[in-house]
């Protein structure tokens, strides 16, 4: 388990299913994700079964639960996907499910920790992400964690009846190491 200033990242468990279903189908949150379509409990149960067993090098994915460090409340998930052993890169993704818990610093903290895991534990060289142009809160959180905006993909997402451009953001291992060299942990 990895400790940040506000959150703890830990393995997903099947017992997280109720907490996932509590807020996962909230349009306010889902509209910024790859698809805003609602997910049934059965769909999520199957996803959770797969995600809880993933290993980074065999499955190319690592998804962890985000919980409040003090209360242990389940807040959402954060992860790395498309982990490439050939190129040592991965794609970042995150969701704080309950809109009432967004904007409190949890996302920035969880982002820094998964970057720490990606660079220090997995030894990756770069981590990138795609985010909708209108998702200003996400971009701010990612910039605080060290991501830089490096490009734009036109009309990448279809949401709310229109196409929207997506920003590409990334961070290199060398940049992350300036802030978080080996031995320096995020939680004090
Ligand atoms: C994106 C997300 C992970 C960010 O996590 P978070 O906990 O909400 O973000 P944080 O509180 O750590 O940081 C948000 C920052 O954006 C700022 N912010 C919030 N709303 C904003 C807005 N509408 N416009 C500009 N800045 C905004 C906050 O003030 C904060 O910056 P500050 O610390 O300098 O004040 C979370 O909001 C989320 O899961 N959203 C829904 C799903 C989603 O968008 N996933 C990502 C898809 S790419």
mmCIF file of C-alpha atoms and ligand atoms in Angstrom:
data_model
loop_
_atom_site.group_PDB
_atom_site.id
_atom_site.type_symbol
_atom_site.label_atom_id
_atom_site.label_comp_id
_atom_site.label_asym_id
_atom_site.label_seq_id
_atom_site.Cartn_x
_atom_site.Cartn_y
_atom_site.Cartn_z
ATOM 1 C CA UNK A 1 0.000 0.000 0.000
ATOM 2 C CA UNK A 2 1.267 3.412 -0.945
ATOM 3 C CA UNK A 3 0.692 6.434 1.240
ATOM 4 C CA UNK A 4 0.311 9.995 0.036
ATOM 5 C CA UNK A 5 -0.512 13.126 1.942
ATOM 6 C CA UNK A 6 -4.287 12.573 1.747
ATOM 7 C CA UNK A 7 -4.832 9.175 0.180
ATOM 8 C CA UNK A 8 -3.691 5.595 0.293
ATOM 9 C CA UNK A 9 -3.467 3.493 -2.870
ATOM 10 C CA UNK A 10 -4.185 -0.178 -2.327
ATOM 11 C CA UNK A 11 -5.236 -3.270 -4.276
ATOM 12 C CA UNK A 12 -8.827 -3.443 -5.487
ATOM 13 C CA UNK A 13 -10.994 -5.998 -3.678
ATOM 14 C CA UNK A 14 -14.326 -7.555 -4.655
ATOM 15 C CA UNK A 15 -15.692 -5.922 -1.492
ATOM 16 C CA UNK A 16 -15.231 -2.538 -3.246
ATOM 17 C CA UNK A 17 -18.179 -3.296 -5.554
ATOM 18 C CA UNK A 18 -20.817 -1.560 -3.404
ATOM 19 C CA UNK A 19 -18.644 1.546 -3.065
ATOM 20 C CA UNK A 20 -18.027 1.598 -6.821
ATOM 21 C CA UNK A 21 -21.749 1.331 -7.610
ATOM 22 C CA UNK A 22 -22.577 4.152 -5.166
ATOM 23 C CA UNK A 23 -21.311 6.944 -7.443
ATOM 24 C CA UNK A 24 -19.867 5.399 -10.600
ATOM 25 C CA UNK A 25 -22.917 6.101 -12.752
ATOM 26 C CA UNK A 26 -22.835 9.835 -12.061
ATOM 27 C CA UNK A 27 -22.932 11.741 -15.356
ATOM 28 C CA UNK A 28 -20.999 14.674 -13.861
ATOM 29 C CA UNK A 29 -18.047 12.315 -13.371
ATOM 30 C CA UNK A 30 -18.539 9.968 -16.322
ATOM 31 C CA UNK A 31 -18.876 12.686 -18.946
ATOM 32 C CA UNK A 32 -15.112 13.253 -18.835
ATOM 33 C CA UNK A 33 -14.249 9.576 -19.259
ATOM 34 C CA UNK A 34 -13.855 7.589 -22.455
ATOM 35 C CA UNK A 35 -17.565 6.753 -22.438
ATOM 36 C CA UNK A 36 -20.348 8.189 -20.306
ATOM 37 C CA UNK A 37 -22.591 5.139 -20.787
ATOM 38 C CA UNK A 38 -23.903 3.744 -17.476
ATOM 39 C CA UNK A 39 -22.467 0.447 -16.245
ATOM 40 C CA UNK A 40 -24.590 -2.256 -14.619
ATOM 41 C CA UNK A 41 -23.552 -3.936 -11.367
ATOM 42 C CA UNK A 42 -22.825 -7.112 -13.349
ATOM 43 C CA UNK A 43 -20.591 -5.183 -15.768
ATOM 44 C CA UNK A 44 -18.667 -3.657 -12.858
ATOM 45 C CA UNK A 45 -18.412 -6.980 -11.042
ATOM 46 C CA UNK A 46 -16.789 -8.545 -14.109
ATOM 47 C CA UNK A 47 -14.477 -5.536 -14.532
ATOM 48 C CA UNK A 48 -13.517 -5.704 -10.853
ATOM 49 C CA UNK A 49 -12.756 -9.433 -11.083
ATOM 50 C CA UNK A 50 -10.336 -8.726 -13.920
ATOM 51 C CA UNK A 51 -8.846 -5.534 -12.469
ATOM 52 C CA UNK A 52 -8.262 -7.054 -9.029
ATOM 53 C CA UNK A 53 -6.098 -9.777 -10.613
ATOM 54 C CA UNK A 54 -4.082 -7.633 -13.018
ATOM 55 C CA UNK A 55 -0.325 -7.642 -12.930
ATOM 56 C CA UNK A 56 1.519 -4.847 -14.766
ATOM 57 C CA UNK A 57 3.830 -6.906 -16.961
ATOM 58 C CA UNK A 58 1.518 -9.826 -17.755
ATOM 59 C CA UNK A 59 -1.660 -7.817 -18.331
ATOM 60 C CA UNK A 60 -0.188 -4.434 -19.239
ATOM 61 C CA UNK A 61 -2.385 -2.734 -16.636
ATOM 62 C CA UNK A 62 -2.296 -1.739 -13.010
ATOM 63 C CA UNK A 63 -5.444 -0.346 -11.371
ATOM 64 C CA UNK A 64 -5.476 0.572 -7.693
ATOM 65 C CA UNK A 65 -8.181 1.768 -5.302
ATOM 66 C CA UNK A 66 -7.901 5.294 -3.939
ATOM 67 C CA UNK A 67 -9.027 5.660 -0.345
ATOM 68 C CA UNK A 68 -8.966 8.507 2.143
ATOM 69 C CA UNK A 69 -5.866 8.053 4.265
ATOM 70 C CA UNK A 70 -7.695 8.813 7.523
ATOM 71 C CA UNK A 71 -11.244 7.498 7.045
ATOM 72 C CA UNK A 72 -10.517 4.658 4.555
ATOM 73 C CA UNK A 73 -13.475 5.888 2.449
ATOM 74 C CA UNK A 74 -13.272 4.448 -1.084
ATOM 75 C CA UNK A 75 -12.831 7.428 -3.437
ATOM 76 C CA UNK A 76 -12.209 5.904 -6.854
ATOM 77 C CA UNK A 77 -9.483 4.295 -8.893
ATOM 78 C CA UNK A 78 -6.217 5.294 -10.530
ATOM 79 C CA UNK A 79 -4.065 3.297 -12.849
ATOM 80 C CA UNK A 80 -1.680 2.728 -15.696
ATOM 81 C CA UNK A 81 -2.788 0.949 -18.858
ATOM 82 C CA UNK A 82 -1.120 -0.148 -22.078
ATOM 83 C CA UNK A 83 2.124 -0.658 -20.141
ATOM 84 C CA UNK A 84 4.736 -1.345 -22.787
ATOM 85 C CA UNK A 85 7.822 -3.371 -21.819
ATOM 86 C CA UNK A 86 9.300 -2.615 -25.244
ATOM 87 C CA UNK A 87 9.019 1.153 -24.896
ATOM 88 C CA UNK A 88 8.735 1.481 -21.106
ATOM 89 C CA UNK A 89 5.748 3.816 -21.348
ATOM 90 C CA UNK A 90 2.162 3.668 -20.070
ATOM 91 C CA UNK A 91 -1.131 5.559 -20.232
ATOM 92 C CA UNK A 92 -2.500 7.118 -17.055
ATOM 93 C CA UNK A 93 -6.163 7.174 -15.991
ATOM 94 C CA UNK A 94 -8.062 8.268 -12.884
ATOM 95 C CA UNK A 95 -11.550 8.909 -11.504
ATOM 96 C CA UNK A 96 -12.677 10.272 -8.153
ATOM 97 C CA UNK A 97 -16.212 8.909 -8.346
ATOM 98 C CA UNK A 98 -18.259 11.153 -6.051
ATOM 99 C CA UNK A 99 -18.458 14.757 -7.346
ATOM 100 C CA UNK A 100 -18.694 15.887 -3.712
ATOM 101 C CA UNK A 101 -15.157 14.561 -3.166
ATOM 102 C CA UNK A 102 -13.655 16.218 -6.241
ATOM 103 C CA UNK A 103 -11.598 19.388 -5.918
ATOM 104 C CA UNK A 104 -10.254 18.446 -2.473
ATOM 105 C CA UNK A 105 -6.744 17.464 -3.493
ATOM 106 C CA UNK A 106 -7.328 13.699 -3.628
ATOM 107 C CA UNK A 107 -6.770 13.470 -7.392
ATOM 108 C CA UNK A 108 -3.453 15.328 -7.364
ATOM 109 C CA UNK A 109 -2.179 13.181 -4.513
ATOM 110 C CA UNK A 110 -3.255 9.908 -6.163
ATOM 111 C CA UNK A 111 -1.675 11.035 -9.451
ATOM 112 C CA UNK A 112 1.675 11.700 -7.801
ATOM 113 C CA UNK A 113 1.651 8.312 -6.117
ATOM 114 C CA UNK A 114 0.845 6.325 -9.268
ATOM 115 C CA UNK A 115 3.619 8.257 -11.059
ATOM 116 C CA UNK A 116 5.917 7.310 -8.190
ATOM 117 C CA UNK A 117 4.951 3.653 -8.659
ATOM 118 C CA UNK A 118 5.317 3.875 -12.439
ATOM 119 C CA UNK A 119 8.772 5.412 -12.361
ATOM 120 C CA UNK A 120 10.278 3.950 -9.183
ATOM 121 C CA UNK A 121 8.689 0.495 -9.003
ATOM 122 C CA UNK A 122 8.030 -0.326 -12.656
ATOM 123 C CA UNK A 123 10.999 1.629 -13.999
ATOM 124 C CA UNK A 124 8.990 3.272 -16.788
ATOM 125 C CA UNK A 125 10.537 6.022 -18.903
ATOM 126 C CA UNK A 126 7.394 8.039 -19.685
ATOM 127 C CA UNK A 127 3.713 8.234 -18.763
ATOM 128 C CA UNK A 128 1.098 10.004 -20.873
ATOM 129 C CA UNK A 129 -2.616 10.773 -20.758
ATOM 130 C CA UNK A 130 -5.479 12.165 -22.818
ATOM 131 C CA UNK A 131 -7.940 14.633 -21.322
ATOM 132 C CA UNK A 132 -10.840 16.597 -22.763
ATOM 133 C CA UNK A 133 -10.096 20.248 -23.428
ATOM 134 C CA UNK A 134 -12.989 21.286 -21.168
ATOM 135 C CA UNK A 135 -11.744 19.193 -18.222
ATOM 136 C CA UNK A 136 -9.872 22.099 -16.658
ATOM 137 C CA UNK A 137 -9.932 20.640 -13.161
ATOM 138 C CA UNK A 138 -8.204 17.480 -14.370
ATOM 139 C CA UNK A 139 -5.549 19.459 -16.269
ATOM 140 C CA UNK A 140 -4.825 21.554 -13.183
ATOM 141 C CA UNK A 141 -4.470 18.424 -11.038
ATOM 142 C CA UNK A 142 -2.178 16.777 -13.599
ATOM 143 C CA UNK A 143 0.003 19.896 -13.916
ATOM 144 C CA UNK A 144 0.364 20.049 -10.153
ATOM 145 C CA UNK A 145 1.541 16.421 -10.228
ATOM 146 C CA UNK A 146 4.128 17.207 -12.913
ATOM 147 C CA UNK A 147 2.455 16.422 -16.258
ATOM 148 C CA UNK A 148 3.051 18.862 -19.143
ATOM 149 C CA UNK A 149 0.698 19.572 -22.026
ATOM 150 C CA UNK A 150 2.480 18.409 -25.182
ATOM 151 C CA UNK A 151 -0.184 18.238 -27.863
ATOM 152 C CA UNK A 152 -3.759 18.058 -28.940
ATOM 153 C CA UNK A 153 -5.838 15.452 -30.773
ATOM 154 C CA UNK A 154 -8.695 17.029 -32.698
ATOM 155 C CA UNK A 155 -12.264 15.826 -32.088
ATOM 156 C CA UNK A 156 -10.994 12.858 -30.051
ATOM 157 C CA UNK A 157 -14.033 12.586 -27.764
ATOM 158 C CA UNK A 158 -17.762 12.602 -28.466
ATOM 159 C CA UNK A 159 -19.699 13.839 -25.459
ATOM 160 C CA UNK A 160 -22.960 15.687 -24.899
ATOM 161 C CA UNK A 161 -23.766 15.708 -28.614
ATOM 162 C CA UNK A 162 -20.517 17.154 -29.910
ATOM 163 C CA UNK A 163 -16.936 16.267 -30.648
ATOM 164 C CA UNK A 164 -14.261 17.757 -28.448
ATOM 165 C CA UNK A 165 -10.508 18.017 -28.775
ATOM 166 C CA UNK A 166 -8.317 16.224 -26.244
ATOM 167 C CA UNK A 167 -5.033 17.432 -24.815
ATOM 168 C CA UNK A 168 -2.113 15.045 -24.634
ATOM 169 C CA UNK A 169 -0.047 15.435 -21.481
ATOM 170 C CA UNK A 170 3.049 13.520 -20.460
ATOM 171 C CA UNK A 171 5.881 13.322 -17.978
ATOM 172 C CA UNK A 172 9.307 11.758 -18.389
ATOM 173 C CA UNK A 173 11.125 9.758 -15.758
ATOM 174 C CA UNK A 174 13.958 12.332 -15.731
ATOM 175 C CA UNK A 175 11.459 15.115 -14.923
ATOM 176 C CA UNK A 176 9.755 13.131 -12.172
ATOM 177 C CA UNK A 177 13.091 12.178 -10.596
ATOM 178 C CA UNK A 178 14.014 15.842 -10.155
ATOM 179 C CA UNK A 179 11.110 16.132 -7.711
ATOM 180 C CA UNK A 180 10.969 12.640 -6.323
ATOM 181 C CA UNK A 181 14.462 11.080 -6.430
ATOM 182 C CA UNK A 182 14.945 7.479 -5.283
ATOM 183 C CA UNK A 183 14.389 7.157 -1.556
ATOM 184 C CA UNK A 184 12.136 10.207 -1.306
ATOM 185 C CA UNK A 185 8.608 9.080 -0.458
ATOM 186 C CA UNK A 186 5.500 11.188 -1.086
ATOM 187 C CA UNK A 187 4.099 10.798 2.425
ATOM 188 C CA UNK A 188 6.159 12.237 5.266
HETATM 189 C C1 LIG B 1 -9.936 14.880 -12.575
HETATM 190 C C2 LIG B 1 -9.884 14.477 -11.120
HETATM 191 C C3 LIG B 1 -9.178 13.133 -10.996
HETATM 192 C C4 LIG B 1 -9.061 15.527 -10.355
HETATM 193 O O1 LIG B 1 -9.006 15.157 -9.014
HETATM 194 P P1 LIG B 1 -9.507 16.219 -7.897
HETATM 195 O O2 LIG B 1 -9.311 15.575 -6.584
HETATM 196 O O3 LIG B 1 -10.887 16.639 -8.230
HETATM 197 O O4 LIG B 1 -8.489 17.412 -8.165
HETATM 198 P P2 LIG B 1 -7.611 18.249 -7.097
HETATM 199 O O5 LIG B 1 -8.507 18.744 -6.030
HETATM 200 O O6 LIG B 1 -6.436 17.424 -6.685
HETATM 201 O O7 LIG B 1 -7.065 19.430 -8.011
HETATM 202 C C5 LIG B 1 -7.962 20.171 -8.806
HETATM 203 C C6 LIG B 1 -7.395 21.527 -9.087
HETATM 204 O O8 LIG B 1 -8.205 22.136 -10.086
HETATM 205 C C7 LIG B 1 -8.799 23.311 -9.562
HETATM 206 N N1 LIG B 1 -10.153 23.363 -10.107
HETATM 207 C C8 LIG B 1 -11.255 22.723 -9.687
HETATM 208 N N2 LIG B 1 -12.297 23.024 -10.473
HETATM 209 C C9 LIG B 1 -11.822 23.847 -11.434
HETATM 210 C C10 LIG B 1 -12.405 24.501 -12.540
HETATM 211 N N3 LIG B 1 -13.686 24.346 -12.847
HETATM 212 N N4 LIG B 1 -11.613 25.294 -13.299
HETATM 213 C C11 LIG B 1 -10.305 25.442 -13.004
HETATM 214 N N5 LIG B 1 -9.694 24.846 -11.963
HETATM 215 C C12 LIG B 1 -10.453 24.054 -11.193
HETATM 216 C C13 LIG B 1 -8.776 23.144 -8.064
HETATM 217 O O9 LIG B 1 -8.859 24.398 -7.424
HETATM 218 C C14 LIG B 1 -7.426 22.462 -7.898
HETATM 219 O O10 LIG B 1 -6.329 23.356 -8.081
HETATM 220 P P3 LIG B 1 -5.619 24.130 -6.859
HETATM 221 O O11 LIG B 1 -5.168 23.089 -5.891
HETATM 222 O O12 LIG B 1 -4.501 24.861 -7.511
HETATM 223 O O13 LIG B 1 -6.642 25.011 -6.247
HETATM 224 C C15 LIG B 1 -11.314 14.374 -10.506
HETATM 225 O O14 LIG B 1 -11.911 15.666 -10.470
HETATM 226 C C16 LIG B 1 -12.225 13.421 -11.278
HETATM 227 O O15 LIG B 1 -12.133 12.234 -11.105
HETATM 228 N N6 LIG B 1 -13.112 13.976 -12.130
HETATM 229 C C17 LIG B 1 -14.111 13.194 -12.868
HETATM 230 C C18 LIG B 1 -13.500 12.145 -13.789
HETATM 231 C C19 LIG B 1 -12.365 12.708 -14.623
HETATM 232 O O16 LIG B 1 -12.412 13.819 -15.101
HETATM 233 N N7 LIG B 1 -11.316 11.871 -14.773
HETATM 234 C C20 LIG B 1 -10.151 12.248 -15.542
HETATM 235 C C21 LIG B 1 -10.363 12.052 -16.992
HETATM 236 S S1 LIG B 1 -8.959 12.580 -17.944
#
